[in-house]
CSV table of C-alpha atoms in Angstrom, one decimal:
chain,number,residue,atom,x,y,z
A,1,ILE,CA,-8.7,-15.6,9.2
A,2,LEU,CA,-7.1,-13.7,5.9
A,3,PHE,CA,-8.7,-13.7,2.3
A,4,GLU,CA,-9.3,-17.2,2.4
A,5,SER,CA,-12.4,-17.4,4.2
A,6,ALA,CA,-14.8,-19.3,2.5
A,7,MET,CA,-18.0,-17.3,3.2
A,8,LYS,CA,-17.8,-13.5,1.6
A,9,LEU,CA,-20.9,-11.6,3.2
A,10,SER,CA,-21.0,-7.6,3.7
A,11,PHE,CA,-19.3,-6.4,6.5
A,12,LEU,CA,-18.6,-2.4,7.3
A,13,LEU,CA,-15.6,-0.4,8.3
A,14,LEU,CA,-16.5,2.9,9.8
A,15,PHE,CA,-14.3,5.9,9.9
A,16,VAL,CA,-15.1,8.6,11.6
A,17,SER,CA,-13.5,12.0,13.3
A,18,PHE,CA,-15.6,12.8,16.2
A,19,PHE,CA,-16.5,16.0,18.0
A,20,VAL,CA,-18.5,17.2,21.3
A,21,GLY,CA,-22.1,16.6,20.8
A,22,GLU,CA,-25.0,13.9,21.2
A,23,PRO,CA,-23.5,10.4,20.9
A,24,THR,CA,-23.8,9.6,17.4
A,25,LEU,CA,-25.8,7.0,15.9
A,26,VAL,CA,-24.9,5.1,13.2
A,27,ARG,CA,-26.8,2.7,10.1
A,28,LEU,CA,-25.4,0.2,7.5
A,29,GLU,CA,-26.3,0.7,4.4
A,30,GLY,CA,-25.8,-0.8,0.8
A,31,GLN,CA,-22.5,-1.3,-1.2
A,32,GLU,CA,-20.7,1.9,-2.1
A,33,ALA,CA,-17.4,0.9,-4.5
A,34,GLU,CA,-15.3,-2.6,-4.3
A,35,VAL,CA,-11.5,-3.1,-4.0
A,36,SER,CA,-9.4,-5.6,-4.6
A,37,PRO,CA,-8.4,-8.5,-2.1
A,38,ALA,CA,-4.8,-7.1,-2.3
A,39,PHE,CA,-6.3,-3.5,-1.1
A,40,VAL,CA,-3.5,-3.6,1.6
A,41,SER,CA,0.1,-3.8,-0.2
A,42,ILE,CA,3.5,-2.9,0.5
A,43,THR,CA,6.5,-1.8,-1.2
A,44,PHE,CA,10.5,-2.0,-1.6
A,45,ASP,CA,12.5,0.5,-2.3
A,46,TRP,CA,16.4,0.6,-4.2
A,47,TRP,CA,18.2,2.8,-2.2
A,48,LYS,CA,21.7,2.1,-0.9
A,49,HIS,CA,23.3,2.6,2.0
A,50,ASN,CA,26.1,4.9,0.8
A,51,ASP,CA,23.6,7.1,-0.5
A,52,PRO,CA,24.5,11.0,0.7
A,53,THR,CA,20.9,11.8,0.9
A,54,TYR,CA,18.8,8.7,2.0
A,55,GLY,CA,21.4,6.0,2.9
A,56,ARG,CA,21.4,7.0,6.8
A,57,LYS,CA,17.6,6.1,6.5
A,58,TRP,CA,17.5,3.0,4.8
A,59,GLY,CA,21.0,1.0,5.8
A,60,HIS,CA,21.1,-2.2,3.9
A,61,ALA,CA,17.2,-2.2,3.2
A,62,GLY,CA,17.1,-1.4,-0.2
A,63,ILE,CA,16.1,-4.1,-2.1
A,64,LEU,CA,19.9,-4.6,-4.0
A,65,GLU,CA,21.0,-5.3,-0.5
A,66,LEU,CA,18.4,-6.0,1.6
A,67,ASN,CA,18.8,-10.2,3.0
A,68,LEU,CA,15.9,-11.4,2.1
A,69,THR,CA,16.5,-14.9,3.3
A,70,ASN,CA,16.3,-13.1,7.0
A,71,PRO,CA,13.9,-15.5,8.9
A,72,TYR,CA,12.3,-12.4,10.8
A,73,LEU,CA,11.4,-10.4,7.6
A,74,ILE,CA,10.1,-13.3,6.1
A,75,GLU,CA,7.6,-14.5,8.7
A,76,LEU,CA,6.5,-10.9,9.4
A,77,ALA,CA,6.1,-10.1,5.5
A,78,LYS,CA,3.6,-13.8,5.3
A,79,ALA,CA,1.5,-12.0,7.2
A,80,TYR,CA,0.4,-10.2,4.3
A,81,HIS,CA,0.4,-12.9,2.2
A,82,GLY,CA,-1.5,-12.5,-1.1
A,83,SER,CA,-0.9,-8.8,-0.9
A,84,PHE,CA,1.2,-7.0,-4.0
A,85,LEU,CA,4.6,-6.3,-3.4
A,86,ARG,CA,5.9,-3.2,-5.6
A,87,ILE,CA,10.1,-3.0,-5.8
A,88,GLY,CA,10.1,0.4,-6.7
A,89,GLY,CA,11.3,4.3,-6.2
A,90,SER,CA,12.8,7.3,-7.2
A,91,PRO,CA,16.4,5.5,-8.3
A,92,GLU,CA,13.8,3.3,-10.5
A,93,ASP,CA,15.2,4.4,-13.9
A,94,SER,CA,18.6,4.3,-13.3
A,95,ILE,CA,19.0,0.5,-12.7
A,96,THR,CA,20.4,-1.4,-15.1
A,97,TYR,CA,19.5,-5.4,-15.7
A,98,VAL,CA,22.5,-7.8,-16.4
A,99,LYS,CA,23.9,-10.8,-15.8
A,100,ASP,CA,25.9,-10.7,-13.0
A,101,MET,CA,27.9,-7.7,-11.2
A,102,ALA,CA,30.7,-8.3,-13.3
A,103,SER,CA,28.9,-7.1,-16.0
A,104,CYS,CA,27.7,-4.1,-14.0
A,105,PRO,CA,28.6,-0.7,-16.1
A,106,PRO,CA,30.5,1.7,-14.0
A,107,PRO,CA,28.9,4.9,-12.8
A,108,LYS,CA,29.0,7.6,-15.5
A,109,PRO,CA,28.7,11.0,-14.7
A,110,ARG,CA,26.0,13.2,-16.2
A,111,PRO,CA,27.5,15.4,-19.2
A,112,SER,CA,27.3,19.0,-18.7
A,113,GLY,CA,24.1,20.6,-20.0
A,114,SER,CA,22.9,17.9,-21.7
A,115,TYR,CA,19.0,15.9,-21.4
A,116,TYR,CA,19.3,14.3,-18.2
A,117,CYS,CA,16.1,11.4,-17.4
A,118,SER,CA,15.8,9.7,-14.2
A,119,GLN,CA,15.4,11.3,-11.1
A,120,VAL,CA,18.9,10.2,-9.7
A,121,HIS,CA,22.6,10.3,-10.4
A,122,PRO,CA,24.9,8.6,-11.7
A,123,GLU,CA,22.8,7.6,-14.7
A,124,VAL,CA,24.0,3.5,-13.3
A,125,TYR,CA,22.7,3.8,-10.1
A,126,GLY,CA,22.5,0.2,-9.5
A,127,CYS,CA,22.5,-3.2,-11.0
A,128,LEU,CA,19.9,-5.9,-11.0
A,129,THR,CA,21.6,-9.4,-11.7
A,130,ARG,CA,20.0,-12.2,-12.7
A,131,GLN,CA,20.5,-13.9,-9.4
A,132,ARG,CA,19.0,-10.9,-7.5
A,133,PHE,CA,16.3,-11.3,-9.9
A,134,TYR,CA,15.8,-14.8,-8.9
A,135,ASP,CA,15.9,-13.9,-4.8
A,136,ILE,CA,13.3,-11.8,-5.4
A,137,ILE,CA,11.0,-14.0,-6.6
A,138,ASN,CA,12.1,-16.8,-4.1
A,139,PHE,CA,11.3,-14.3,-1.3
A,140,ALA,CA,7.9,-13.3,-3.0
A,141,GLN,CA,7.1,-17.4,-3.3
A,142,ALA,CA,8.4,-18.2,0.7
A,143,THR,CA,6.2,-14.9,1.1
A,144,GLY,CA,2.8,-15.7,-0.7
A,145,LEU,CA,3.2,-12.0,-2.0
A,146,ASN,CA,2.5,-11.1,-6.0
A,147,VAL,CA,5.7,-8.9,-7.2
A,148,ILE,CA,5.4,-5.8,-9.4
A,149,VAL,CA,8.8,-5.2,-10.4
A,150,GLY,CA,9.7,-1.5,-11.3
A,151,LEU,CA,11.1,-1.2,-15.1
A,152,ASN,CA,14.1,1.8,-16.0
A,153,ALA,CA,11.9,3.8,-18.4
A,154,CYS,CA,14.7,6.1,-19.1
A,155,TYR,CA,17.5,3.6,-20.7
A,156,GLY,CA,18.9,5.2,-24.2
A,157,ARG,CA,16.5,8.0,-23.8
A,158,LYS,CA,18.0,11.0,-25.3
A,159,SER,CA,15.5,13.9,-25.2
A,160,ALA,CA,12.3,14.0,-23.3
A,161,ASN,CA,10.1,13.5,-26.4
A,162,SER,CA,12.1,10.4,-27.6
A,163,THR,CA,11.9,7.1,-27.3
A,164,MET,CA,13.9,4.7,-25.3
A,165,ASP,CA,16.3,1.7,-25.7
A,166,PHE,CA,14.3,-1.6,-24.9
A,167,SER,CA,17.3,-4.3,-25.0
A,168,ASN,CA,17.9,-4.1,-21.5
A,169,ILE,CA,14.3,-4.5,-20.7
A,170,LYS,CA,14.2,-7.1,-22.9
A,171,PHE,CA,17.3,-8.8,-21.5
A,172,LEU,CA,14.9,-9.0,-18.1
A,173,LEU,CA,11.9,-10.3,-19.8
A,174,GLN,CA,13.8,-12.9,-21.5
A,175,GLU,CA,15.1,-13.6,-18.0
A,176,LEU,CA,11.4,-14.2,-16.9
A,177,LEU,CA,9.6,-16.1,-20.1
A,178,GLU,CA,12.5,-18.6,-19.6
A,179,CYS,CA,12.0,-19.1,-15.9
A,180,GLN,CA,8.2,-19.4,-16.7
A,181,GLN,CA,8.9,-21.9,-19.5
A,182,ALA,CA,10.7,-23.6,-16.8
A,183,GLY,CA,8.1,-23.9,-14.4
A,184,GLY,CA,9.2,-21.0,-12.0
A,185,CYS,CA,8.8,-17.3,-11.1
A,186,ASN,CA,4.5,-17.8,-10.7
A,187,ALA,CA,5.1,-15.1,-8.1
A,188,LEU,CA,5.6,-12.3,-11.0
A,189,PHE,CA,2.8,-10.3,-11.4
A,190,GLY,CA,3.9,-7.8,-13.8
A,191,PHE,CA,6.1,-4.7,-14.5
A,192,GLU,CA,5.6,-1.0,-13.7
A,193,PHE,CA,7.4,1.4,-16.4
A,194,GLY,CA,9.4,3.8,-14.7
A,195,ASN,CA,8.5,5.9,-11.5
A,196,GLU,CA,7.7,9.5,-11.2
A,197,LEU,CA,8.8,10.8,-14.8
A,198,ASN,CA,6.2,13.5,-15.2
A,199,GLY,CA,9.2,16.6,-16.1
A,200,HIS,CA,11.5,14.3,-17.2
A,201,ILE,CA,9.9,12.7,-20.2
A,202,ASP,CA,6.7,13.7,-22.0
A,203,GLY,CA,3.8,12.1,-21.1
A,204,ALA,CA,2.5,11.3,-25.3
A,205,GLN,CA,6.3,10.1,-25.6
A,206,TRP,CA,6.3,8.0,-22.3
A,207,GLY,CA,2.1,6.5,-23.2
A,208,LYS,CA,3.7,5.5,-26.7
A,209,ASP,CA,6.8,3.5,-24.9
A,210,PHE,CA,4.2,2.2,-22.4
A,211,ALA,CA,2.1,1.0,-25.4
A,212,THR,CA,5.4,-0.4,-27.6
A,213,LEU,CA,6.5,-2.4,-24.0
A,214,ALA,CA,3.1,-4.3,-24.2
A,215,GLY,CA,3.9,-4.8,-27.8
A,216,ILE,CA,6.8,-6.4,-26.8
A,217,ILE,CA,5.5,-8.8,-24.2
A,218,SER,CA,2.8,-9.7,-26.5
A,219,GLN,CA,5.0,-10.9,-29.4
A,220,MET,CA,7.6,-12.2,-26.8
A,221,TRP,CA,4.4,-14.6,-24.9
A,222,GLY,CA,2.5,-15.0,-27.9
A,223,PRO,CA,-0.6,-16.6,-27.9
A,224,GLY,CA,-2.4,-16.6,-25.0
A,225,ALA,CA,-0.4,-13.5,-23.7
A,226,GLU,CA,-2.6,-11.9,-22.2
A,227,THR,CA,-3.4,-14.4,-19.7
A,228,ALA,CA,0.0,-15.7,-19.0
A,229,ALA,CA,2.2,-12.7,-19.7
A,230,PRO,CA,3.4,-10.1,-17.3
A,231,ARG,CA,1.2,-7.1,-16.3
A,232,ILE,CA,2.4,-3.8,-16.8
A,233,LEU,CA,1.5,-0.6,-15.2
A,234,GLY,CA,2.3,3.1,-14.6
A,235,PRO,CA,3.3,5.8,-14.7
A,236,ASP,CA,3.7,6.5,-10.6
A,237,THR,CA,3.8,10.1,-10.9
A,238,GLY,CA,2.9,12.3,-8.3
A,239,PHE,CA,0.0,12.5,-10.3
A,240,ALA,CA,0.0,15.0,-12.7
A,241,LYS,CA,-3.4,14.8,-14.6
A,242,SER,CA,-2.5,16.2,-17.6
A,243,TRP,CA,0.3,14.6,-18.4
A,244,ILE,CA,-1.4,11.2,-17.3
A,245,THR,CA,-4.0,12.1,-19.6
A,246,ASP,CA,-2.1,12.9,-22.3
A,247,ALA,CA,-0.3,9.5,-22.3
A,248,LEU,CA,-3.6,7.8,-22.2
A,249,LYS,CA,-4.3,8.9,-25.2
A,250,ALA,CA,-1.3,8.0,-26.7
A,251,GLY,CA,-1.9,4.4,-26.2
A,252,ALA,CA,-1.3,3.7,-22.7
A,253,ALA,CA,-5.1,3.4,-22.0
A,254,LYS,CA,-5.4,-0.1,-23.3
A,255,PRO,CA,-2.7,-2.6,-22.4
A,256,MET,CA,-2.3,-0.9,-18.5
A,257,TYR,CA,-3.4,-2.9,-15.8
A,258,ALA,CA,-3.3,-0.5,-13.6
A,259,MET,CA,-2.8,3.5,-13.4
A,260,THR,CA,-0.8,4.1,-10.3
A,261,TYR,CA,0.2,7.2,-8.4
A,262,HIS,CA,2.1,8.5,-5.2
A,263,GLN,CA,-0.1,9.5,-2.5
A,264,TYR,CA,2.2,11.5,0.2
A,265,VAL,CA,0.2,13.9,2.0
A,266,ASN,CA,3.2,15.5,3.8
A,267,CYS,CA,1.1,17.3,6.7
A,268,ARG,CA,3.0,19.7,8.7
A,269,PRO,CA,5.5,17.8,11.5
A,270,GLY,CA,4.1,18.2,14.5
A,271,MET,CA,2.1,16.1,17.4
A,272,ASP,CA,-1.4,17.5,15.2
A,273,ALA,CA,0.0,16.3,11.5
A,274,VAL,CA,-2.1,13.1,11.5
A,275,PHE,CA,-5.3,15.1,12.9
A,276,SER,CA,-5.9,17.8,10.4
A,277,MET,CA,-8.8,17.1,8.2
A,278,ASP,CA,-8.2,19.6,6.0
A,279,CYS,CA,-4.7,17.8,5.4
A,280,LEU,CA,-6.2,14.2,4.9
A,281,VAL,CA,-8.8,15.4,2.5
A,282,ALA,CA,-6.6,15.3,0.1
A,283,ILE,CA,-6.3,11.3,-0.4
A,284,LYS,CA,-9.8,11.6,-0.9
A,285,ASN,CA,-9.9,14.1,-3.6
A,286,ARG,CA,-6.8,12.7,-5.4
A,287,GLY,CA,-8.7,9.3,-5.5
A,288,GLU,CA,-11.5,10.3,-6.8
A,289,THR,CA,-10.0,12.6,-9.4
A,290,ALA,CA,-7.7,9.2,-10.2
A,291,VAL,CA,-10.7,7.0,-10.2
A,292,ASN,CA,-12.8,9.4,-12.6
A,293,LEU,CA,-9.4,9.8,-15.0
A,294,VAL,CA,-9.3,5.9,-15.4
A,295,ARG,CA,-13.1,5.8,-15.9
A,296,SER,CA,-12.9,8.7,-18.4
A,297,PHE,CA,-11.2,5.9,-21.0
A,298,ASN,CA,-14.4,4.0,-21.8
A,299,GLY,CA,-14.3,0.4,-22.5
A,300,TYR,CA,-11.1,-0.3,-20.4
A,301,ASP,CA,-10.3,-2.4,-17.9
A,302,ALA,CA,-7.8,-0.2,-15.7
A,303,HIS,CA,-8.3,0.7,-12.3
A,304,ALA,CA,-6.5,3.0,-10.1
A,305,TRP,CA,-4.3,2.4,-7.1
A,306,ILE,CA,-1.6,4.3,-5.0
A,307,GLY,CA,1.8,2.8,-5.6
A,308,GLU,CA,3.7,4.3,-3.1
A,309,SER,CA,2.5,5.9,0.1
A,310,ALA,CA,2.8,6.6,3.6
A,311,GLU,CA,2.3,9.8,5.7
A,312,HIS,CA,5.2,11.9,4.4
A,313,SER,CA,7.7,11.8,1.7
A,314,GLY,CA,11.6,11.8,1.9
A,315,GLY,CA,12.2,9.1,3.6
A,316,GLY,CA,9.8,9.8,6.2
A,317,ILE,CA,10.1,11.5,9.4
A,318,LEU,CA,11.5,9.9,12.6
A,319,GLY,CA,9.4,9.9,15.5
A,320,GLN,CA,6.4,10.2,13.4
A,321,THR,CA,5.8,8.2,10.7
A,322,ASN,CA,7.5,5.3,12.3
A,323,THR,CA,5.0,6.1,15.4
A,324,PHE,CA,1.8,5.4,16.3
A,325,MET,CA,0.8,8.6,15.3
A,326,SER,CA,0.9,7.7,12.1
A,327,SER,CA,-1.8,4.9,12.4
A,328,PHE,CA,-4.6,7.8,12.3
A,329,TYR,CA,-2.9,9.0,9.0
A,330,TYR,CA,-2.5,5.4,8.0
A,331,VAL,CA,-6.2,3.8,8.6
A,332,THR,CA,-7.9,7.2,7.0
A,333,GLN,CA,-6.3,6.5,3.9
A,334,PHE,CA,-7.9,3.3,3.8
A,335,GLY,CA,-10.7,4.6,4.6
A,336,MET,CA,-11.4,7.6,2.2
A,337,ALA,CA,-9.4,5.7,-0.3
A,338,SER,CA,-11.6,2.8,-0.8
A,339,ARG,CA,-14.5,4.8,-0.6
A,340,ALA,CA,-13.1,6.6,-3.4
A,341,GLY,CA,-13.0,3.6,-5.6
A,342,ILE,CA,-9.0,2.9,-5.4
A,343,ASN,CA,-8.1,-0.4,-5.9
A,344,VAL,CA,-5.1,-1.4,-4.4
A,345,VAL,CA,-3.2,1.0,-1.7
A,346,ALA,CA,0.9,0.1,-1.5
A,347,ARG,CA,2.5,1.4,1.5
A,348,GLN,CA,6.6,2.5,1.2
A,349,CYS,CA,8.0,0.9,2.7
A,350,PHE,CA,7.8,-2.6,4.3
A,351,ALA,CA,11.2,-2.4,5.3
A,352,GLY,CA,13.4,1.0,5.1
A,353,GLY,CA,13.1,4.5,5.5
A,354,TYR,CA,11.7,6.4,8.6
A,355,TYR,CA,8.0,5.0,7.1
A,356,GLU,CA,9.0,1.1,7.7
A,357,LEU,CA,5.9,-0.9,8.8
A,358,VAL,CA,9.4,-3.2,9.7
A,359,ASN,CA,12.2,-1.5,11.7
A,360,HIS,CA,15.0,-2.6,9.8
A,361,THR,CA,17.8,-3.3,12.1
A,362,SER,CA,15.9,-4.6,15.3
A,363,TRP,CA,13.0,-6.2,12.8
A,364,GLU,CA,10.4,-5.4,15.3
A,365,PRO,CA,7.1,-3.7,14.1
A,366,ASN,CA,6.1,-0.4,13.9
A,367,PRO,CA,2.3,0.4,14.8
A,368,ASP,CA,1.2,0.8,11.4
A,369,TYR,CA,2.2,-2.8,10.9
A,370,TYR,CA,-0.5,-3.5,13.0
A,371,THR,CA,-2.8,-1.4,11.4
A,372,GLY,CA,-2.1,-2.8,8.1
A,373,LEU,CA,-2.5,-6.1,9.7
A,374,LEU,CA,-5.8,-5.4,11.4
A,375,TRP,CA,-7.6,-4.7,8.2
A,376,ARG,CA,-6.0,-7.3,6.0
A,377,ARG,CA,-7.8,-9.3,8.2
A,378,LEU,CA,-11.1,-7.8,9.0
A,379,VAL,CA,-11.8,-6.0,5.7
A,380,ASP,CA,-13.5,-7.2,2.9
A,381,THR,CA,-13.5,-5.5,-1.0
A,382,SER,CA,-17.2,-4.5,-0.5
A,383,ILE,CA,-17.3,-0.7,0.8
A,384,LEU,CA,-20.5,0.0,2.6
A,385,ARG,CA,-22.2,3.6,2.9
A,386,VAL,CA,-23.5,4.7,6.4
A,387,ASP,CA,-25.8,6.9,7.8
A,388,LEU,CA,-25.3,9.0,11.0
A,389,GLY,CA,-28.3,10.7,11.7
A,390,ASP,CA,-28.9,14.0,12.9
A,391,ASN,CA,-26.6,13.7,16.3
A,392,TYR,CA,-23.5,13.8,13.8
A,393,MET,CA,-21.5,16.5,14.9
A,394,GLY,CA,-18.2,15.3,12.4
A,395,THR,CA,-16.5,13.9,9.4
A,396,LEU,CA,-17.2,10.2,8.3
A,397,ALA,CA,-16.1,7.5,5.6
A,398,ALA,CA,-18.0,4.2,5.5
A,399,PHE,CA,-16.4,1.2,4.2
A,400,ALA,CA,-17.2,-3.1,3.8
A,401,ALA,CA,-15.3,-5.1,5.9
A,402,ARG,CA,-14.9,-8.8,6.7
A,403,LYS,CA,-14.7,-11.4,9.0
A,404,SER,CA,-16.0,-15.2,9.1
A,405,THR,CA,-19.4,-13.9,9.5
A,406,GLY,CA,-21.6,-10.7,10.2
A,407,TYR,CA,-20.7,-7.3,10.4
A,408,THR,CA,-17.2,-5.0,11.3
A,409,VAL,CA,-17.1,-1.4,12.3
A,410,VAL,CA,-14.2,0.7,13.0
A,411,LEU,CA,-14.4,3.9,14.4
A,412,VAL,CA,-10.9,6.5,15.1
A,413,ASN,CA,-11.6,9.2,17.7
A,414,TYR,CA,-9.3,12.0,16.6
A,415,SER,CA,-9.6,14.0,20.0
A,416,LYS,CA,-6.5,14.0,22.1
A,417,LYS,CA,-8.7,14.9,25.2
A,418,ASP,CA,-12.5,13.6,25.0
A,419,THR,CA,-13.9,10.4,24.6
A,420,ARG,CA,-16.8,9.8,22.2
A,421,ASP,CA,-19.8,7.8,22.8
A,422,VAL,CA,-21.6,6.0,19.3
A,423,SER,CA,-24.3,3.9,19.2
A,424,ILE,CA,-24.6,1.7,16.3
A,425,LEU,CA,-27.4,-0.2,15.0
A,426,TRP,CA,-26.5,-3.3,13.8
A,427,PRO,CA,-28.2,-5.1,11.0
A,428,THR,CA,-28.4,-8.4,13.1
A,429,THR,CA,-29.9,-7.0,16.3
A,430,GLN,CA,-33.4,-8.7,16.7
A,431,ASN,CA,-36.0,-8.0,19.4
A,432,GLY,CA,-33.7,-5.4,21.4
A,433,GLU,CA,-31.5,-7.8,22.1
A,434,ALA,CA,-28.0,-6.5,22.8
A,435,THR,CA,-25.5,-7.4,19.6
A,436,MET,CA,-22.2,-9.4,21.1
A,437,GLY,CA,-19.1,-9.1,19.2
A,438,CYS,CA,-15.1,-8.2,19.6
A,439,MET,CA,-13.7,-5.4,20.1
A,440,TYR,CA,-9.9,-4.1,19.1
A,441,GLU,CA,-8.8,-1.3,20.6
A,442,LEU,CA,-5.7,0.2,19.6
A,443,SER,CA,-4.1,3.1,21.6
A,444,GLY,CA,-0.5,3.9,22.7
A,445,HIS,CA,1.5,7.1,23.3
A,446,LEU,CA,1.6,9.1,20.2
A,447,ARG,CA,5.3,9.7,19.6
A,448,SER,CA,5.7,5.3,20.9
A,449,SER,CA,6.8,2.7,18.3
A,450,VAL,CA,4.9,0.1,21.0
A,451,VAL,CA,0.9,0.2,20.1
A,452,ASN,CA,-1.7,-1.5,22.6
A,453,LEU,CA,-4.2,-3.7,21.7
A,454,ASN,CA,-6.9,-3.7,24.5
A,455,GLY,CA,-4.3,-1.9,26.9
A,456,GLU,CA,-1.6,-4.3,26.2
A,457,PRO,CA,1.5,-3.9,24.4
A,458,ILE,CA,1.5,-6.2,21.1
A,459,VAL,CA,4.7,-7.9,21.5
A,460,TYR,CA,6.5,-10.0,18.8
A,461,THR,CA,8.5,-13.0,19.5
A,462,HIS,CA,11.3,-13.3,17.0
A,463,GLY,CA,10.8,-16.8,15.2
A,464,LYS,CA,7.1,-17.6,16.2
A,465,GLY,CA,5.4,-15.6,13.2
A,466,ALA,CA,3.5,-12.4,13.3
A,467,PRO,CA,1.6,-12.1,16.8
A,468,LEU,CA,-1.6,-13.5,17.0
A,469,LEU,CA,-4.6,-10.2,17.4
A,470,VAL,CA,-7.0,-11.1,20.4
A,471,GLY,CA,-10.2,-9.2,20.8
A,472,LYS,CA,-12.4,-8.8,24.2
A,473,LYS,CA,-15.6,-10.3,24.1
A,474,THR,CA,-18.5,-7.7,24.3
A,475,THR,CA,-21.7,-6.4,24.2
A,476,ILE,CA,-21.0,-3.7,20.6
A,477,ASP,CA,-24.2,-1.4,20.6
A,478,GLN,CA,-22.8,1.2,23.0
A,479,ILE,CA,-19.4,2.5,22.5
A,480,THR,CA,-17.5,5.5,24.3
A,481,LEU,CA,-14.1,5.8,22.5
A,482,ALA,CA,-11.3,6.9,24.9
A,483,PRO,CA,-8.9,9.5,23.1
A,484,ALA,CA,-6.6,8.8,20.2
A,485,THR,CA,-8.3,5.3,19.7
A,486,ILE,CA,-9.0,3.4,16.6
A,487,VAL,CA,-11.7,0.7,17.5
A,488,TYR,CA,-12.4,-2.3,15.6
A,489,LEU,CA,-15.8,-3.6,16.7
A,490,THR,CA,-17.1,-7.2,14.9
A,491,THR,CA,-20.4,-8.3,15.3
A,492,ALA,CA,-20.2,-12.6,16.1
A,493,VAL,CA,-22.4,-15.6,15.2
A,494,GLY,CA,-23.4,-18.2,17.6
A,495,THR,CA,-23.6,-19.0,21.7
A,496,TRP,CA,-21.8,-16.5,23.8
A,497,GLY,CA,-19.1,-18.6,25.1
A,498,ASN,CA,-18.2,-19.9,21.3
A,499,VAL,CA,-17.2,-16.4,20.5
A,500,GLN,CA,-13.6,-16.2,19.1
A,501,CYS,CA,-11.9,-13.2,18.7
A,502,ALA,CA,-7.9,-14.2,17.9
A,503,MET,CA,-7.1,-12.9,14.4
């Protein structure tokens, strides 16, 4: 039960940090925000196995080397169909587009003392060949993902305030245009113009070049370009507000489909990393700032997206960002970002790095894979408010969630030692009757790559597709949360014997 659900009713997701006190009474209220059906999205990066800094974390999982015909990769990615797949990352502005590898320029060292645009060395980190481009498109079509390919915004650039050479981008655009004219490449949604180039390119210059790129696409695609042509997004910085403002003012605002930025909270390493609201609140603060900035440019339809994110940057931390502990950050990000009005959250990475959703050597899903999967299967686009009454003693964010009918509440207990009691006043409750529904409790050892669903380890069997996530039928008006758990509750419609809790 994914985004194809025929009925689109109001649901609720509740994210709570609990503290000792009386049972918390939860009341569901009206809509607060709206997000994309592809809110939970994913990424691949460009890193290569022989990179001196990140090679050991990625292996051959970078997009230039990853086996995109791997049946386990394909079946696990299919569970995220309808989501965006962003191809991007630090090497993005050192990638050259070529006909074949024989045409790939050799690595060129940076001249001493001269201007250098990209984040990584050498200037040609790798080449995206015509065949590899089609491999990416074919993978997206096989999995139902919508691809956004990162473009090299540094090609031929001589200084921070000079324009770039668009000839290489035009080569890639021509490939796409011809593919679409032949009836293919429908999985290519758009392009991202550069990655984290604040400090490398003047903001106003980047904005002018963004507008130039939009003009090139409009000219190449001709009449009807607004609906048929690829969308363009950017700038995917660490959110440099003044830089982005300069870029939008210089011409990027009008053609920009989405304003993207990075979100790494980088909480301190250790067992308490993702239980610090002082750290995690940065997700909410940056999200609200981004949304307000986009909305300040009246008359434009761009949304704010998190284009790249994980609990910790630099490829993640082994034993932290690939374990159940990371799921508390991940569900917090979903909650805070959606309440702030962020339209899409792209997770770095689906495979690759120590923050990957799927282990790129064993092809076993990490806990965050299931955290994202439950959100996708239960959460709708309409975000609701929640009233907690007078007995609440913690922090809360409220969100919409979806199933075929009714409401969903998700509760997160951050205490590692205390249980928490919650009472939920469901809108569907009548005449004091108990509310029946389904419970999906995620638990486990915080440092483990295995996560339990209702007390049993979730097991992925290679070749059998993403596991069916089966909830427990129960009454859901009064809930006691075990320490360090994430609990999804969904109301049910019909007689008790007909309640279905398989997702």
